[in-house]
PDB file of C-alpha atoms in Angstrom:
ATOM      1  CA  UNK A   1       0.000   0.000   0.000  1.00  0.00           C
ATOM      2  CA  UNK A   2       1.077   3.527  -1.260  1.00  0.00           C
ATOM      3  CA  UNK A   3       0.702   6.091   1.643  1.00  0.00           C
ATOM      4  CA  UNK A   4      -1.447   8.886   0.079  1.00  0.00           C
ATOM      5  CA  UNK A   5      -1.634  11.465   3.561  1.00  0.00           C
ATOM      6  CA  UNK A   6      -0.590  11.437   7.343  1.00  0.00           C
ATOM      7  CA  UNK A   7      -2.317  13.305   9.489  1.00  0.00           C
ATOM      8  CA  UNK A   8      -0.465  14.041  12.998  1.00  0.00           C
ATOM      9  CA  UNK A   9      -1.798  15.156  16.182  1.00  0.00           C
ATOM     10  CA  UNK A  10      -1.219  15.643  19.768  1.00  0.00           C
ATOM     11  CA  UNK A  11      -2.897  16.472  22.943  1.00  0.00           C
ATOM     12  CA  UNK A  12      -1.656  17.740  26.491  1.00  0.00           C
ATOM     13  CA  UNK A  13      -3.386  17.852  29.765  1.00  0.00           C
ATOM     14  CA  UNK A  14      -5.125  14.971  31.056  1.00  0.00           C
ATOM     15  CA  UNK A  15      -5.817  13.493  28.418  1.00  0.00           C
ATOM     16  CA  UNK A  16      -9.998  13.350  27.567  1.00  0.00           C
ATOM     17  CA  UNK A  17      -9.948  17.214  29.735  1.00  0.00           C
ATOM     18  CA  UNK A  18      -6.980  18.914  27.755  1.00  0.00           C
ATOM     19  CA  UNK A  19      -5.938  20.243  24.373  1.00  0.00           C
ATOM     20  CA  UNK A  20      -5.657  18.402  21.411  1.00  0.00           C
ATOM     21  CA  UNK A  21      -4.231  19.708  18.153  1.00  0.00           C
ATOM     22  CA  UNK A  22      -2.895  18.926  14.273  1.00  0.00           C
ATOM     23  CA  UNK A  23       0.693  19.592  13.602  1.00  0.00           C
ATOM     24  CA  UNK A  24      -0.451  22.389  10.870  1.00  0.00           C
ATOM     25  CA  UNK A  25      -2.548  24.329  13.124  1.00  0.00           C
ATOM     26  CA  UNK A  26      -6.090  23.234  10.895  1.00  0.00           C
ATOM     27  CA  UNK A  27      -7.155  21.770  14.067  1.00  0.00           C
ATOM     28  CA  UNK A  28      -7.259  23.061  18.102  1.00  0.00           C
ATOM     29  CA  UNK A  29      -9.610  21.993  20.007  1.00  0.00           C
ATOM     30  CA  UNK A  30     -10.108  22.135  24.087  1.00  0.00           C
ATOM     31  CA  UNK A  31     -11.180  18.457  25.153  1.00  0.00           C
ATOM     32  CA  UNK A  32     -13.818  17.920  27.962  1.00  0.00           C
ATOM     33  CA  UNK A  33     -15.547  14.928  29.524  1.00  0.00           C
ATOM     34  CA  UNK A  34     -19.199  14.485  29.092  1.00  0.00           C
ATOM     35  CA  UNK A  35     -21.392  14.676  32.100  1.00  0.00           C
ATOM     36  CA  UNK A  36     -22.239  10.722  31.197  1.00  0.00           C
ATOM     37  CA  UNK A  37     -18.736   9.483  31.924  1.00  0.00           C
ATOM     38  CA  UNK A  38     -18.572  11.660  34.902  1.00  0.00           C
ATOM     39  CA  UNK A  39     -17.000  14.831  33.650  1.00  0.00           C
ATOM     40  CA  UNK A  40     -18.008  18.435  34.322  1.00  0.00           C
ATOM     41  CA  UNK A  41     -19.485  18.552  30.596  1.00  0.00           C
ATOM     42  CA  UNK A  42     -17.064  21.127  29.706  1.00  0.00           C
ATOM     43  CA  UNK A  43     -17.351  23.495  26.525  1.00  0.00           C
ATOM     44  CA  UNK A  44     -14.917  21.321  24.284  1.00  0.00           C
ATOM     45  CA  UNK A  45     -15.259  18.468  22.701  1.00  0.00           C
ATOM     46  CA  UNK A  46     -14.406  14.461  23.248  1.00  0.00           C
ATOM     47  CA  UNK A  47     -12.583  11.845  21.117  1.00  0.00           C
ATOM     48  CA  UNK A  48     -16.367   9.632  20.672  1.00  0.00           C
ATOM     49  CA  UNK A  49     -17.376  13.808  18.828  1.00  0.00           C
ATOM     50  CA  UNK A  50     -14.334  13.291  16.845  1.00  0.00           C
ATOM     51  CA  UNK A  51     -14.241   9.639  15.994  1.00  0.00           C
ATOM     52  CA  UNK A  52     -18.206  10.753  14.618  1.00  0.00           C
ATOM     53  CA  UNK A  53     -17.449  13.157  12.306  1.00  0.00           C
ATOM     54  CA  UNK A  54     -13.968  11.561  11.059  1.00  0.00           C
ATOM     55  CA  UNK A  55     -16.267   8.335  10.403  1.00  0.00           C
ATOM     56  CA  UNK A  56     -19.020  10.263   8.866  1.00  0.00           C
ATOM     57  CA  UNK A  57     -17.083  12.238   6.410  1.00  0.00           C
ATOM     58  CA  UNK A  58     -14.820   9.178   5.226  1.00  0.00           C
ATOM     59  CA  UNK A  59     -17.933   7.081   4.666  1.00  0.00           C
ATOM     60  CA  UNK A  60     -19.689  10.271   2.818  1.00  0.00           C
ATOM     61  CA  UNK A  61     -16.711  10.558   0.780  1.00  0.00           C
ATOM     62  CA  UNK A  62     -16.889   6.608   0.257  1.00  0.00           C
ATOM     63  CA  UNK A  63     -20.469   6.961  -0.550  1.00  0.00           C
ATOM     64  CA  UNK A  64     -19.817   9.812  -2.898  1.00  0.00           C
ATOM     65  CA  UNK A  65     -17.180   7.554  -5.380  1.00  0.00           C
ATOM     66  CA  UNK A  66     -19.679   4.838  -5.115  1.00  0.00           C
ATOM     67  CA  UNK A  67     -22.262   7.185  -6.473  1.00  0.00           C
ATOM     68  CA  UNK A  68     -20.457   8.158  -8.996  1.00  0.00           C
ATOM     69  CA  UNK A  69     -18.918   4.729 -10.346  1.00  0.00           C
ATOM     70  CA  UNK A  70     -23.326   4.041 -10.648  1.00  0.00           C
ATOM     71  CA  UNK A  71     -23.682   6.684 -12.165  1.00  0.00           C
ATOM     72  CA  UNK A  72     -25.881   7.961  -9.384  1.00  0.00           C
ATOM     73  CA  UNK A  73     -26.769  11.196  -8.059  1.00  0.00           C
ATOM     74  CA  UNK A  74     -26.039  10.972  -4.473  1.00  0.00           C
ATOM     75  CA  UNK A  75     -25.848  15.086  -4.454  1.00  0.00           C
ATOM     76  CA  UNK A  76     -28.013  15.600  -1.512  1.00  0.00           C
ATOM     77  CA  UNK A  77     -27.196  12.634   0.613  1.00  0.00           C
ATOM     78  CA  UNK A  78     -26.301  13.191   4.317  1.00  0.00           C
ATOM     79  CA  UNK A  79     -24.206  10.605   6.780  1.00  0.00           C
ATOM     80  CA  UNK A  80     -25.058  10.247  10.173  1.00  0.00           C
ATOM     81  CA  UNK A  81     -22.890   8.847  12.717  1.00  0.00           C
ATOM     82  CA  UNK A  82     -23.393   8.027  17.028  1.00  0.00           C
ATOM     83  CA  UNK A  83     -20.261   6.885  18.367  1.00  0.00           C
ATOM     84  CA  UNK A  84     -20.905   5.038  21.843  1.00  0.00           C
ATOM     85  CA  UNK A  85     -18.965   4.636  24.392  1.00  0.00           C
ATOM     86  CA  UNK A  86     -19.476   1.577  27.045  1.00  0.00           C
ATOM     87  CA  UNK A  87     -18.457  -0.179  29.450  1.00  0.00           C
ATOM     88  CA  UNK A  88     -18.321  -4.279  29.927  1.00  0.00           C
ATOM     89  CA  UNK A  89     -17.048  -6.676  31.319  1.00  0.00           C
ATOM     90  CA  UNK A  90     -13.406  -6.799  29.549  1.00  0.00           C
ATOM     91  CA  UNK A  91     -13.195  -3.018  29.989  1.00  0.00           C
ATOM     92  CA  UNK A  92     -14.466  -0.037  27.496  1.00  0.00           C
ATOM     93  CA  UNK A  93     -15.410  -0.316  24.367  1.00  0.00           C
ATOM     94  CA  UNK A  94     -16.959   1.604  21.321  1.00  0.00           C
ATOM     95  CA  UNK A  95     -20.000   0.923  19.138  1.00  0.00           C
ATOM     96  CA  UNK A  96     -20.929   3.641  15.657  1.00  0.00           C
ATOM     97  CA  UNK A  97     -24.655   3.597  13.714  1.00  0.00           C
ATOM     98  CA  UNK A  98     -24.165   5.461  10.642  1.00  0.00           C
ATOM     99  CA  UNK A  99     -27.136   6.432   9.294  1.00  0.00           C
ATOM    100  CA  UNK A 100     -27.271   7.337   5.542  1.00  0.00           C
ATOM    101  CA  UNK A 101     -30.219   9.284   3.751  1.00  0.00           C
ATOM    102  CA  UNK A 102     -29.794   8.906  -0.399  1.00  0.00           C
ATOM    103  CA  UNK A 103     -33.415  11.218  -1.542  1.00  0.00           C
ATOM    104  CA  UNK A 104     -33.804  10.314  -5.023  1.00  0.00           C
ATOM    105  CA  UNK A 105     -33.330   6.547  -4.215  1.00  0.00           C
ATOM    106  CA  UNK A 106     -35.769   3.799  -3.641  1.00  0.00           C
ATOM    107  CA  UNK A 107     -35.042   1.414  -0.954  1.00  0.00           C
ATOM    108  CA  UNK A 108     -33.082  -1.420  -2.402  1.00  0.00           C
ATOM    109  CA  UNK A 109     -30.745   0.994  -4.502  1.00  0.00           C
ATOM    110  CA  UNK A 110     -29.713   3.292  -1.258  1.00  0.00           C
ATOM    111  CA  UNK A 111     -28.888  -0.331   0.583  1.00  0.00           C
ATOM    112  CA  UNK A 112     -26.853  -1.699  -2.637  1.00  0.00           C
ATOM    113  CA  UNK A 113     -24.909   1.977  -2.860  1.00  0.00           C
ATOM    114  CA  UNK A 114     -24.457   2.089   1.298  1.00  0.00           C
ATOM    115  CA  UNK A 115     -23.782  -1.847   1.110  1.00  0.00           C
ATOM    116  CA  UNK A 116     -20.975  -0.872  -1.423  1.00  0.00           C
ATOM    117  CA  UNK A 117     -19.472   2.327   0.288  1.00  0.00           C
ATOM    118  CA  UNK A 118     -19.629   0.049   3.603  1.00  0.00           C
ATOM    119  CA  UNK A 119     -17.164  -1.824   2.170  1.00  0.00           C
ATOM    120  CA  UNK A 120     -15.137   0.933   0.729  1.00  0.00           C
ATOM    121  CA  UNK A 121     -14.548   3.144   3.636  1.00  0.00           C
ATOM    122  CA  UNK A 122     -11.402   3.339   5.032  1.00  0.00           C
ATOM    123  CA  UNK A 123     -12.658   3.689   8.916  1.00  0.00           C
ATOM    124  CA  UNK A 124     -15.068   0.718   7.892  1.00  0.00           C
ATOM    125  CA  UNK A 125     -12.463  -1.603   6.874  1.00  0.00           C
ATOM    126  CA  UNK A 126     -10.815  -0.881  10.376  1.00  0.00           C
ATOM    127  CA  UNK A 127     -13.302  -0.968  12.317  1.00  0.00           C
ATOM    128  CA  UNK A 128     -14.679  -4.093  10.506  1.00  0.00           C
ATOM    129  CA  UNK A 129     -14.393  -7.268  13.477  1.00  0.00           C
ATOM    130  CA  UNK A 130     -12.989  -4.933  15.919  1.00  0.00           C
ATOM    131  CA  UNK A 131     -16.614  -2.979  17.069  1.00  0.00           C
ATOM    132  CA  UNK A 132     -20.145  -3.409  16.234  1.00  0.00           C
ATOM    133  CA  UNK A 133     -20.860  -1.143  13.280  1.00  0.00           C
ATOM    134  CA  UNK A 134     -24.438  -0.806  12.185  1.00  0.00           C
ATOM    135  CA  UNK A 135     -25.404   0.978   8.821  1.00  0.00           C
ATOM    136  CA  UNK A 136     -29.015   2.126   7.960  1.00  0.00           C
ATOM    137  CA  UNK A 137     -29.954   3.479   4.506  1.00  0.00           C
ATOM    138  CA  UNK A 138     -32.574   5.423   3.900  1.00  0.00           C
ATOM    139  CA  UNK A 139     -34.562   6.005   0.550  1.00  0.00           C
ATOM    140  CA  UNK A 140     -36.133   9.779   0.115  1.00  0.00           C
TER     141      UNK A 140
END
């Protein structure tokens, strides 16, 4: 495999209640713990926030080139994503539902594109066996 980008970052503090940043200054964010895991629910944001929207827009962009190899327009579709946290027996653990709206689409064509991108994405293909990822398409 060709390496194509590298994104760096770091964070100081403690951690989930610090500062995390890129290495060109695009992104510098303060870091707080949700109420939930017992934090003070702090004005920044948390690595689950990040993990989302990272997961969302890979799988958009996935969605997108799938799209377009179907010649489909996909213009107006939207990816969701809830990144959950939790806590078993073996320790913590993380769980996504990506939800995927495709207007213009009936049913079993926004589950064959979605199917398709599912297997495309780059954060899917890591995450594939390692957490429970669930994917819902939705016609419009």
């Amino acid at each position: 495999m060709s390496v194509l980008y590298t994104a760096k970052a770091s964070v100081q503090g403690e951690g989930r209640k610090g500062r995390g940043s890129t290495d060109d200054g695009r992104l510098d964010v303060e870091l707080s713990v949700p109420k939930g895991m017992g934090g003070d629910d702090g004005p920044g944001t948390n690595p689950e926030q990040l993990f989302a929207v990272g997961y969302a827009a890979c799988f958009h962009g996935a969605l997108k080139n799938v799209a377009r190899q179907n010649k489909v327009d996909a213009a107006d579709s939207t990816v969701s994503a809830a990144v959950s946290l939790a806590k078993g027996d073996d320790g913590f653990g993380l769980s996504v539902e990506l939800t995927v709206t495709i207007p213009g689409q009936d049913q079993p064509s926004a589950q064959k594109l979605v199917d398709a991108a599912h297997q495309m994405c780059p954060y899917s293909k890591a995450t594939r066996g390692n957490i429970d990822v669930t994917v819902t398409a939705l016609a419009g």
